[in-house]
mmCIF file of C-alpha atoms in Angstrom:
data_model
loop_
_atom_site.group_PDB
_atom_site.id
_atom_site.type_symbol
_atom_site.label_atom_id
_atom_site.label_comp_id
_atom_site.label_asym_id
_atom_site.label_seq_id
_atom_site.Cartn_x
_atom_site.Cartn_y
_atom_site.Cartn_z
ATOM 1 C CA UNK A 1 -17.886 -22.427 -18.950
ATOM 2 C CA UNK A 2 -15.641 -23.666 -21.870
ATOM 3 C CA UNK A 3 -15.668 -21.022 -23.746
ATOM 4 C CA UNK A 4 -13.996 -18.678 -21.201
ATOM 5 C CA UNK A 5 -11.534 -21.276 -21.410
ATOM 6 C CA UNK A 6 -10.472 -20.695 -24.485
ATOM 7 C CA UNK A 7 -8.943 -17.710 -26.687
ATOM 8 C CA UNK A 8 -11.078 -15.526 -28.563
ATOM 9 C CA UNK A 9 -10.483 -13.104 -31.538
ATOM 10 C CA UNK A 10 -11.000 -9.541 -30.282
ATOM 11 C CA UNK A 11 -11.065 -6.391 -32.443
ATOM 12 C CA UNK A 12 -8.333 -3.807 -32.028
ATOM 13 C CA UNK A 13 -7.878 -0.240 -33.893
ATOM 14 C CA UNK A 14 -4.799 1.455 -33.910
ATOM 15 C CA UNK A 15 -4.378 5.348 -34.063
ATOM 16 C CA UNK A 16 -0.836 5.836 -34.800
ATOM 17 C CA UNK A 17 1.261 8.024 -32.846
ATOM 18 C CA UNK A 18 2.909 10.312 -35.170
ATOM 19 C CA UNK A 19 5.360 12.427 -33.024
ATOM 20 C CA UNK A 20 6.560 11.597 -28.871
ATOM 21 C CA UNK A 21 6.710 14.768 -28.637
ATOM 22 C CA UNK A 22 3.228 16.653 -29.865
ATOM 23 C CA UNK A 23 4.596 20.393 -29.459
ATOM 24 C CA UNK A 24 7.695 19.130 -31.088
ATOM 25 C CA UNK A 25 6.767 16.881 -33.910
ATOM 26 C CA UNK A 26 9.870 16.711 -36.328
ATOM 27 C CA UNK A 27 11.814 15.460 -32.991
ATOM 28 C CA UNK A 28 13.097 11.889 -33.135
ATOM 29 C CA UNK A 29 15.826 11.847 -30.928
ATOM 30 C CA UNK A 30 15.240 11.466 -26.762
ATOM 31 C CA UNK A 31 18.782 10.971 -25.400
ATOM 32 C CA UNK A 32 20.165 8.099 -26.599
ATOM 33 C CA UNK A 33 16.431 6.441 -27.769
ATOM 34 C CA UNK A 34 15.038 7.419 -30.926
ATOM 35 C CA UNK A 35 11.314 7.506 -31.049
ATOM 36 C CA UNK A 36 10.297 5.199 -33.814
ATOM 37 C CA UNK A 37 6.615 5.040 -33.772
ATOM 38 C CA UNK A 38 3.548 3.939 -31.491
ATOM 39 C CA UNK A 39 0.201 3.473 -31.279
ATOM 40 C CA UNK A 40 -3.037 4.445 -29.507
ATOM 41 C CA UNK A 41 -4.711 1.063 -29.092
ATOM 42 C CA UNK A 42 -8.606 0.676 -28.613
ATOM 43 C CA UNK A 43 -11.190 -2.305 -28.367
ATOM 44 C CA UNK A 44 -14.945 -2.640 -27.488
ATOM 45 C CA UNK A 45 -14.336 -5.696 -26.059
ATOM 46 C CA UNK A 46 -14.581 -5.716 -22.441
ATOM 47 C CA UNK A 47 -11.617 -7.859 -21.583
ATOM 48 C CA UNK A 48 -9.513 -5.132 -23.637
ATOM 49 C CA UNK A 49 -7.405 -2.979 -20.941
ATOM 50 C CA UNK A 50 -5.524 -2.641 -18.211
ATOM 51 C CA UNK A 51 -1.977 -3.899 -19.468
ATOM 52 C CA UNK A 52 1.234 -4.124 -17.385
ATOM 53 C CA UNK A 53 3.349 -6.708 -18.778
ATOM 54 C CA UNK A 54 4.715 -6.987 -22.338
ATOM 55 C CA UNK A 55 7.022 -9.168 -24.181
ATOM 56 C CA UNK A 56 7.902 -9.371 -28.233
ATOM 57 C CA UNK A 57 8.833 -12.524 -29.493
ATOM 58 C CA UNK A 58 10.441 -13.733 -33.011
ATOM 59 C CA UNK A 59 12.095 -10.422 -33.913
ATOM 60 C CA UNK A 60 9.088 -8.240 -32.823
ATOM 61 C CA UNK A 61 6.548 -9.852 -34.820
ATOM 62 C CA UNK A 62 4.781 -11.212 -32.456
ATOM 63 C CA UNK A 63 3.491 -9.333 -29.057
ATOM 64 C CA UNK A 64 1.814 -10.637 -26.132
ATOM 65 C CA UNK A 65 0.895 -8.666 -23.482
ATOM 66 C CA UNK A 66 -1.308 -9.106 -19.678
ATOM 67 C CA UNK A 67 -3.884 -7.430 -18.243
ATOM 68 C CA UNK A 68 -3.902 -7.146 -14.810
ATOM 69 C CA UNK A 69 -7.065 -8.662 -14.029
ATOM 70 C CA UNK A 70 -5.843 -12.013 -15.506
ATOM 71 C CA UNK A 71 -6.233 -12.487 -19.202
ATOM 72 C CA UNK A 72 -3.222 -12.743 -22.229
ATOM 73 C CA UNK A 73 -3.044 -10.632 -24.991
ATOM 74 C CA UNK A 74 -1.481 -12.210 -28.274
ATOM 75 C CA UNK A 75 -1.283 -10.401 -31.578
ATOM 76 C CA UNK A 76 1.175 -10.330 -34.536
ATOM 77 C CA UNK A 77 2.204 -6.436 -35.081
ATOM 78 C CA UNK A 78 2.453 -4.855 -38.670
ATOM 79 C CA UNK A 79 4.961 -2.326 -39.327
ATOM 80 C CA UNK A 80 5.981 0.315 -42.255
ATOM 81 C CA UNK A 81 9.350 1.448 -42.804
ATOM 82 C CA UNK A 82 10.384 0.455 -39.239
ATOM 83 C CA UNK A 83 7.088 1.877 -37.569
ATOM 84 C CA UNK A 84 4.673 0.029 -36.122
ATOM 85 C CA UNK A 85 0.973 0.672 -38.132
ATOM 86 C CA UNK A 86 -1.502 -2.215 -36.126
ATOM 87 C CA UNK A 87 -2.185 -5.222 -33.704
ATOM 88 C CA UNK A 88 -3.592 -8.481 -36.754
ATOM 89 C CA UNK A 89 -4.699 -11.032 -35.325
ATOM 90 C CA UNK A 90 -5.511 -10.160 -31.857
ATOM 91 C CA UNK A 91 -6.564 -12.812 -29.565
ATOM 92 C CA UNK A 92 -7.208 -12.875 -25.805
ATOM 93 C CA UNK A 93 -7.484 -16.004 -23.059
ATOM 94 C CA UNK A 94 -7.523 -16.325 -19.575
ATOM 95 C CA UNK A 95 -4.150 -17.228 -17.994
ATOM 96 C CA UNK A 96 -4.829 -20.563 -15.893
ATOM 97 C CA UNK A 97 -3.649 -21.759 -12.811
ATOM 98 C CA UNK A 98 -2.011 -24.886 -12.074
ATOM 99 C CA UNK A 99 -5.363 -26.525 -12.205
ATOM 100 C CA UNK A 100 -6.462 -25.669 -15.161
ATOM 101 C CA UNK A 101 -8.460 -23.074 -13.710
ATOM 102 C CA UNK A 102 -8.506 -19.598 -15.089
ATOM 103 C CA UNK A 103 -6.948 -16.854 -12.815
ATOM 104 C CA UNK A 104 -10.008 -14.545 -13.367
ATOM 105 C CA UNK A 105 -11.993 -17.213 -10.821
ATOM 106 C CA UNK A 106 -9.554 -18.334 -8.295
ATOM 107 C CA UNK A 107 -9.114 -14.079 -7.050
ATOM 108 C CA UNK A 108 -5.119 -14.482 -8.652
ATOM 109 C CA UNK A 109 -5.694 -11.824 -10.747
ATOM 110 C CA UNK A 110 -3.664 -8.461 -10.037
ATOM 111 C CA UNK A 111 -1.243 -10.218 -12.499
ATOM 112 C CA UNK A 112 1.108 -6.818 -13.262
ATOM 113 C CA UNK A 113 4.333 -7.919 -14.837
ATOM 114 C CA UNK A 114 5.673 -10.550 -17.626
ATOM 115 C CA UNK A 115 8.593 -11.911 -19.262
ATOM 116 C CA UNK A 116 9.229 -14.611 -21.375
ATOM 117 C CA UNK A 117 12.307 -15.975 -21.799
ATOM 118 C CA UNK A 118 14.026 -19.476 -23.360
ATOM 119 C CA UNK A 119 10.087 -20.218 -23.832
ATOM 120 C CA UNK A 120 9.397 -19.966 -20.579
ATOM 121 C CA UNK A 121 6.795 -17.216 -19.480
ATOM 122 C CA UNK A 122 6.760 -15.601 -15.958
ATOM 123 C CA UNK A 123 4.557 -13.026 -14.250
ATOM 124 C CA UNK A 124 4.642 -11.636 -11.417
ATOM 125 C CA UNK A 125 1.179 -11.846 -9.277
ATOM 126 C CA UNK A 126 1.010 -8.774 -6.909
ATOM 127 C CA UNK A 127 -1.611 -8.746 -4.287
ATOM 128 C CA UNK A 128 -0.625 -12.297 -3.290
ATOM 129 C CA UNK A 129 3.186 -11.832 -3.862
ATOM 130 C CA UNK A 130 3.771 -15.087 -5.959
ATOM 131 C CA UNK A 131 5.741 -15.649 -9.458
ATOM 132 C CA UNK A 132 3.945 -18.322 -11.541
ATOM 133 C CA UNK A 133 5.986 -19.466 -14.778
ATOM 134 C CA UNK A 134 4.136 -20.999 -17.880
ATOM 135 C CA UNK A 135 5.673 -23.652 -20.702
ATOM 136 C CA UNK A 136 4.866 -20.932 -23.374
ATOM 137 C CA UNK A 137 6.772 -22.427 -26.200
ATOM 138 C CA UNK A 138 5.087 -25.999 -25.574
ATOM 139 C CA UNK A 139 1.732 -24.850 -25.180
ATOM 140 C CA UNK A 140 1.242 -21.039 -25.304
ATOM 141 C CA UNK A 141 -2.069 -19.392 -23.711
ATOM 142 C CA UNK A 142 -3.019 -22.968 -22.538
ATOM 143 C CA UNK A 143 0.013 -23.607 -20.108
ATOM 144 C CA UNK A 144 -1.083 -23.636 -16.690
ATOM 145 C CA UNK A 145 0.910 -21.906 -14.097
ATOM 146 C CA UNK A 146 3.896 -23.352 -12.231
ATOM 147 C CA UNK A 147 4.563 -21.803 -8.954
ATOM 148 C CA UNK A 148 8.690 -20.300 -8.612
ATOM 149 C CA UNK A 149 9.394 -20.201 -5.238
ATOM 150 C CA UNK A 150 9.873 -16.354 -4.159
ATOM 151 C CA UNK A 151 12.026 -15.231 -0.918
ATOM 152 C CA UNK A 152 9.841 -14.410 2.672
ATOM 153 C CA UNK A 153 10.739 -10.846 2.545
ATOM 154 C CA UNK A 154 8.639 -10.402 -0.834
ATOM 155 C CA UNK A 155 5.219 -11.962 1.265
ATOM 156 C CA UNK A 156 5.663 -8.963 3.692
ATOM 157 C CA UNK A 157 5.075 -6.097 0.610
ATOM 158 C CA UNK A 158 2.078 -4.243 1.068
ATOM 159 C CA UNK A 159 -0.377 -5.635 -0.606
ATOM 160 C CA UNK A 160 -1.125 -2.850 -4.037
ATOM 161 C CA UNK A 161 2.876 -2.636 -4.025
ATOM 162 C CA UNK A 162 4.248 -5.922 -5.093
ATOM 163 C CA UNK A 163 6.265 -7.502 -7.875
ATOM 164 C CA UNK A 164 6.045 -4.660 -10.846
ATOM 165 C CA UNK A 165 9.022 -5.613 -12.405
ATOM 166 C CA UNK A 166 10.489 -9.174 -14.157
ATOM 167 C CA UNK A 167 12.979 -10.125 -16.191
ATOM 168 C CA UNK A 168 15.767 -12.768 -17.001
ATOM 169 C CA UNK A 169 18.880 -12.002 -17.043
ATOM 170 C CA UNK A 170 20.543 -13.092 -21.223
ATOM 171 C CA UNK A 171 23.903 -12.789 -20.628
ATOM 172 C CA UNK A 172 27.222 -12.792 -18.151
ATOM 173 C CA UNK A 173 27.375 -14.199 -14.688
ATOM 174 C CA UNK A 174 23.789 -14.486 -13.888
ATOM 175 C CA UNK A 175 22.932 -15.359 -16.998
ATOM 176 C CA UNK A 176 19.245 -17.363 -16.792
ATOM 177 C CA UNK A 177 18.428 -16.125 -13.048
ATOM 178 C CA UNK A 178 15.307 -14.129 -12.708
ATOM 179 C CA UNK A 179 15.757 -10.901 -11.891
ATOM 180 C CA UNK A 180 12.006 -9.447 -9.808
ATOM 181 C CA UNK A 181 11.757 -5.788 -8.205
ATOM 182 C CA UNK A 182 8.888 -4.537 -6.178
ATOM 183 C CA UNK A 183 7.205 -1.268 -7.011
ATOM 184 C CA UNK A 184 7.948 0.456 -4.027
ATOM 185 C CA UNK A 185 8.142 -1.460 -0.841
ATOM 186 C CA UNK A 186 8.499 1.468 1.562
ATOM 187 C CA UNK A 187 7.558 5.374 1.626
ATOM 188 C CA UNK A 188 8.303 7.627 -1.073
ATOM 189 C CA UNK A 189 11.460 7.453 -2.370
ATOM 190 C CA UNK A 190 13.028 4.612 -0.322
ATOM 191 C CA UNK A 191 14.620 2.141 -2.152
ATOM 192 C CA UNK A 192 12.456 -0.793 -2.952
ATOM 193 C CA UNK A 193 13.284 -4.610 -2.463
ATOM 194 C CA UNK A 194 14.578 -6.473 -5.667
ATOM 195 C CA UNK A 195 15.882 -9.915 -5.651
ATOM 196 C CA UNK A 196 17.917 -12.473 -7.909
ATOM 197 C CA UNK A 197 15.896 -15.721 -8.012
ATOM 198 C CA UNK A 198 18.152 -19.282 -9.193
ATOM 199 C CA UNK A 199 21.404 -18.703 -11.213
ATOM 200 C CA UNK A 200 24.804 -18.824 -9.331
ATOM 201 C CA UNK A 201 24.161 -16.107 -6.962
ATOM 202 C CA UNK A 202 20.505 -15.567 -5.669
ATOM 203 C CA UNK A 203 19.576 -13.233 -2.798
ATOM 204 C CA UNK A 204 18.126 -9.865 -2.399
ATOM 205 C CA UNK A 205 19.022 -6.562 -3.494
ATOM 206 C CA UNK A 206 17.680 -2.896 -3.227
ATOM 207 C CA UNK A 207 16.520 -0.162 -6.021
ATOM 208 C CA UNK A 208 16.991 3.937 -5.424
ATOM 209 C CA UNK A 209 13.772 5.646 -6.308
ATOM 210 C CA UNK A 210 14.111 9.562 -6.900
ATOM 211 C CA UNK A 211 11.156 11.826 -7.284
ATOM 212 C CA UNK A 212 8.323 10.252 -6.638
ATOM 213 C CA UNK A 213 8.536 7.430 -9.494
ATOM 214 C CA UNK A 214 7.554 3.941 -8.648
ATOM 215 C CA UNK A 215 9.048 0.983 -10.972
ATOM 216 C CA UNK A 216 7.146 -0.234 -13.169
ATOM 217 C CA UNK A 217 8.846 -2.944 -15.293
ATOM 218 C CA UNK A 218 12.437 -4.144 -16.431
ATOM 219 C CA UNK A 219 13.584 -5.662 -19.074
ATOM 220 C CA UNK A 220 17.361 -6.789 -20.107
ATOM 221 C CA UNK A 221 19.341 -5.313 -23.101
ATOM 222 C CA UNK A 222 21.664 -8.393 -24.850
ATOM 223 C CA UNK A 223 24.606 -6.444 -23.098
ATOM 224 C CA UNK A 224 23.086 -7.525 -19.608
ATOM 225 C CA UNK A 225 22.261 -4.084 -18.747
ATOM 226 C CA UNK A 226 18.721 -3.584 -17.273
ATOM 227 C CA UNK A 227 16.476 -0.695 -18.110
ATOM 228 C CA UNK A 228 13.997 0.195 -14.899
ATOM 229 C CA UNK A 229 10.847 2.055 -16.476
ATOM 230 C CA UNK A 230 9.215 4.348 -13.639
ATOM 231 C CA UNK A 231 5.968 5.787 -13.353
ATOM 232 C CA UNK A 232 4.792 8.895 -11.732
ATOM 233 C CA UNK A 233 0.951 9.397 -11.824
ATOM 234 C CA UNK A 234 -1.492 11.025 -9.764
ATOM 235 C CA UNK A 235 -5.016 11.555 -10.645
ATOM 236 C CA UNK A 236 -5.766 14.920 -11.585
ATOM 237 C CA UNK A 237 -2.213 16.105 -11.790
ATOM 238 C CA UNK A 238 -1.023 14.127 -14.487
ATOM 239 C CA UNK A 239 1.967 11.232 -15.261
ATOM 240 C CA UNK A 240 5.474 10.634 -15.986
ATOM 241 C CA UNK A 241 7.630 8.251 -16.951
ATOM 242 C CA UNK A 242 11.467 7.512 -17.077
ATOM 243 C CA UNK A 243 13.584 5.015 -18.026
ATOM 244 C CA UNK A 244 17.077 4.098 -15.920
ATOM 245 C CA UNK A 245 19.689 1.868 -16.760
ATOM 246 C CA UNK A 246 21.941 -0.630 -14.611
ATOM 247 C CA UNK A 247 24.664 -2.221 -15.238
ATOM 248 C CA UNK A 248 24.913 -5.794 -15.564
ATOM 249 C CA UNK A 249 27.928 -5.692 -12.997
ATOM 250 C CA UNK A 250 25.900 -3.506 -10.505
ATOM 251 C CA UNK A 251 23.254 -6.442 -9.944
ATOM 252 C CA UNK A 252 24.461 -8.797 -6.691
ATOM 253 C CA UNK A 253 23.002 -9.432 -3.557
ATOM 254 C CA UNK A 254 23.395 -6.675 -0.942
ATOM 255 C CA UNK A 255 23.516 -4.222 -3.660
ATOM 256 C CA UNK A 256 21.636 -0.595 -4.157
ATOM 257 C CA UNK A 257 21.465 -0.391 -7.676
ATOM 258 C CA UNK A 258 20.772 3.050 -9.503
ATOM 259 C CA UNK A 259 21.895 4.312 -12.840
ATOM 260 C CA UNK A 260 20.864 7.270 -15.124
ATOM 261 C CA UNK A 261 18.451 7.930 -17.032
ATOM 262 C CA UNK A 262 17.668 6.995 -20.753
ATOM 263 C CA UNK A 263 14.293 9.421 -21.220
ATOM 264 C CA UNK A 264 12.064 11.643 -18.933
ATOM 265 C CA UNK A 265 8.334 12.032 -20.255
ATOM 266 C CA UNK A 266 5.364 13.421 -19.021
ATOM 267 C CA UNK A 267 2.048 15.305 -20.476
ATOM 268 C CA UNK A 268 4.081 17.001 -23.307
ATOM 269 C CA UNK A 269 4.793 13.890 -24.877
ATOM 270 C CA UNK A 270 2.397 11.494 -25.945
ATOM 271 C CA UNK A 271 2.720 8.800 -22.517
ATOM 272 C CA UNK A 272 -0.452 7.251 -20.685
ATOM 273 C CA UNK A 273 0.345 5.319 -17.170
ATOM 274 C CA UNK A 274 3.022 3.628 -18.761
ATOM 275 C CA UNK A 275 3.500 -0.033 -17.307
ATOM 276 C CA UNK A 276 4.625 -2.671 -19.455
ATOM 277 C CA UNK A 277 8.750 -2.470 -20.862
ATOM 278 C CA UNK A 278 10.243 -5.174 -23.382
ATOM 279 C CA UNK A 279 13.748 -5.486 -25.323
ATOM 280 C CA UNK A 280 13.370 -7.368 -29.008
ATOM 281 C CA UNK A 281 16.248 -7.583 -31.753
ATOM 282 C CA UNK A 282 15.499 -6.128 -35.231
ATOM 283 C CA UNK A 283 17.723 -7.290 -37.289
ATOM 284 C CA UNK A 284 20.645 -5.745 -34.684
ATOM 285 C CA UNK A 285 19.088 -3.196 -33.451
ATOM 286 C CA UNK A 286 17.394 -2.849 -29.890
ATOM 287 C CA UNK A 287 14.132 -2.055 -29.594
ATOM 288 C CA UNK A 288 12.129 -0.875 -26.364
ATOM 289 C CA UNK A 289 8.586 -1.630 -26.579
ATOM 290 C CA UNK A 290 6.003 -0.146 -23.785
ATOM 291 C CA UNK A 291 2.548 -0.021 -22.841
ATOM 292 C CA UNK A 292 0.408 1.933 -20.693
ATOM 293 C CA UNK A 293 -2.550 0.597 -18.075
ATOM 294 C CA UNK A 294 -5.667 2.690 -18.786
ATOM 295 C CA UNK A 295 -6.857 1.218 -15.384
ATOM 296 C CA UNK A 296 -9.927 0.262 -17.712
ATOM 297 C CA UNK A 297 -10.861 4.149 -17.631
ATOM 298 C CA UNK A 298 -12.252 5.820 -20.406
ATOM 299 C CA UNK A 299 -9.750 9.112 -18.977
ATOM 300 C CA UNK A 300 -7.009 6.475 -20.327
ATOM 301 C CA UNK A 301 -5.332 5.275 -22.875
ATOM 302 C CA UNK A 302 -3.752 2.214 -24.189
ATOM 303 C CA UNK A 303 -0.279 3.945 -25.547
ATOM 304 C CA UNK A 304 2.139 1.686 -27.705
ATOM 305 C CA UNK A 305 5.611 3.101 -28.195
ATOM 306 C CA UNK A 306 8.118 1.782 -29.819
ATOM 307 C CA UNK A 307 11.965 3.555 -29.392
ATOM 308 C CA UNK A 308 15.442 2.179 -31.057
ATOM 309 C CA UNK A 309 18.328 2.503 -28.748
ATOM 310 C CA UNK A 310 21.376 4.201 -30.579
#
């Protein structure tokens, strides 16, 4: 009824993360990234899990994140001395569709990746291969979605392997196209499809995948440069993550875009199935931001980590 509609407050405890690197602990420094803090996050409530998409908004204060079966995540994030210490005011809603109804009902609800950008929200909806954008600065949670038309090729992904990854480009030539890779649309490490959406030059591009990793997320540095997070998991073996980065004048139709990496993690370090990739300003510097999909498992975790690019 009307009160699914609606957001609701939802309790969330924070564990902090003290080191990346548990064997290691007085290590800050990853390559270039230097850990600055995270979070183990945990909630009774039901809806609580499952997140693949993250942005931070106004300098970092504010997060909001999606769960992949169709609800938003809002919350305001305290920090100490440049580390992040909890979620305050945590709210979730149901993301709604253009007519008002929420995602959960209408089966549009493998909703995996999110950016939001000149107010403007967009996530990626994978089983069905469709982008939906929402008027977030106008009207937030309640926005109903907006369909953005996607190229034919994306409709012929497999169905559990679709559009991962979204972001808009800030600066340079393509500045304000959207930018939307698939997790992997062919075997193991075949490049996957990618493609530009609006701006000056749209079409489709393709991503190298190495070792196994499927993308995850993207998200744009001011420069223009995108970072790629990558996921490696397999149950019972364990997870990994990595981080590439591409430069802003390798992204064009036709192109196969590849780049090295920022950061390698896996079991050593403290890393769950790490989804979700943003890029905030704090006051100058640049911040990464991800989050991990505990699947809603209780072998899972909902990992916050927070890492300053030098």
């Amino acid at each position: 009824g009307a009160a699914e509609q609606t957001r609701f407050p939802i309790p969330v405890s924070a564990r902090p993360v003290a080191a990346f690197e548990p064997r290691n602990p007085e290590r800050r420094s990853f390559g270039v990234l230097q850990f600055r803090g995270g979070l183990v996050l945990s909630s009774g409530h039901p809806r609580f899990g499952g997140f693949s998409g993250l942005a931070r908004l106004n300098g970092g204060r504010d997060l909001v994140a999606l769960t992949d079966r169709g609800y938003w995540l809002t919350a305001r994030v305290s920090s100490r001395d440049g580390r992040p210490t909890g979620l305050e005011d945590a709210e979730m809603a149901a993301i709604l569709g253009a007519s008002g109804r929420p995602f959960p009902r209408s089966g549009l609800f493998d909703t995996e990746s999110l950016c939001i950008a000149d107010g403007v929200a967009y996530v990626g909806i994978e089983r069905k291969h469709e982008i939906a954008r929402f008027d977030w600065a106008g009207q937030g949670v309640e926005a109903r979605a907006r369909a953005v038309p996607v190229p034919r090729e994306f409709k012929r992904l497999p169905r559990n392997r679709g559009l991962e990854a979204l972001g808009v480009v800030p600066s340079g030539p393509l500045r304000g196209a959207l930018v939307a890779i698939a997790e992997r649309s062919g075997k193991e490490d075949e490049p996957t499809l990618g493609a530009i959406l609006g701006g000056p030059q749209p079409g489709l591009f393709s991503v190298a995948r190495h070792d196994g990793y499927d993308i995850t997320d993207l998200a744009f540095l001011p420069s223009g440069d995108m970072l790629l997070l990558e996921r490696w998991y397999q149950p019972l073996r364990g997870v990994g993550m990595r981080i590439r980065r591409i430069g802003a004048r390798d992204i064009r139709p036709g192109a196969l875009l590849d780049g090295p990496r920022l950061i390698e993690a896996d079991l050593g370090h403290e890393i769950d199935n790490m989804e979700g990739l943003s890029v905030h300003l704090d006051q100058g510097r640049t911040v990464l931001t991800l989050i991990s999909d505990d699947n809603f498992s209780f072998l899972q975790r909902t990992v916050l980590l927070e890492f300053e690019l030098a």
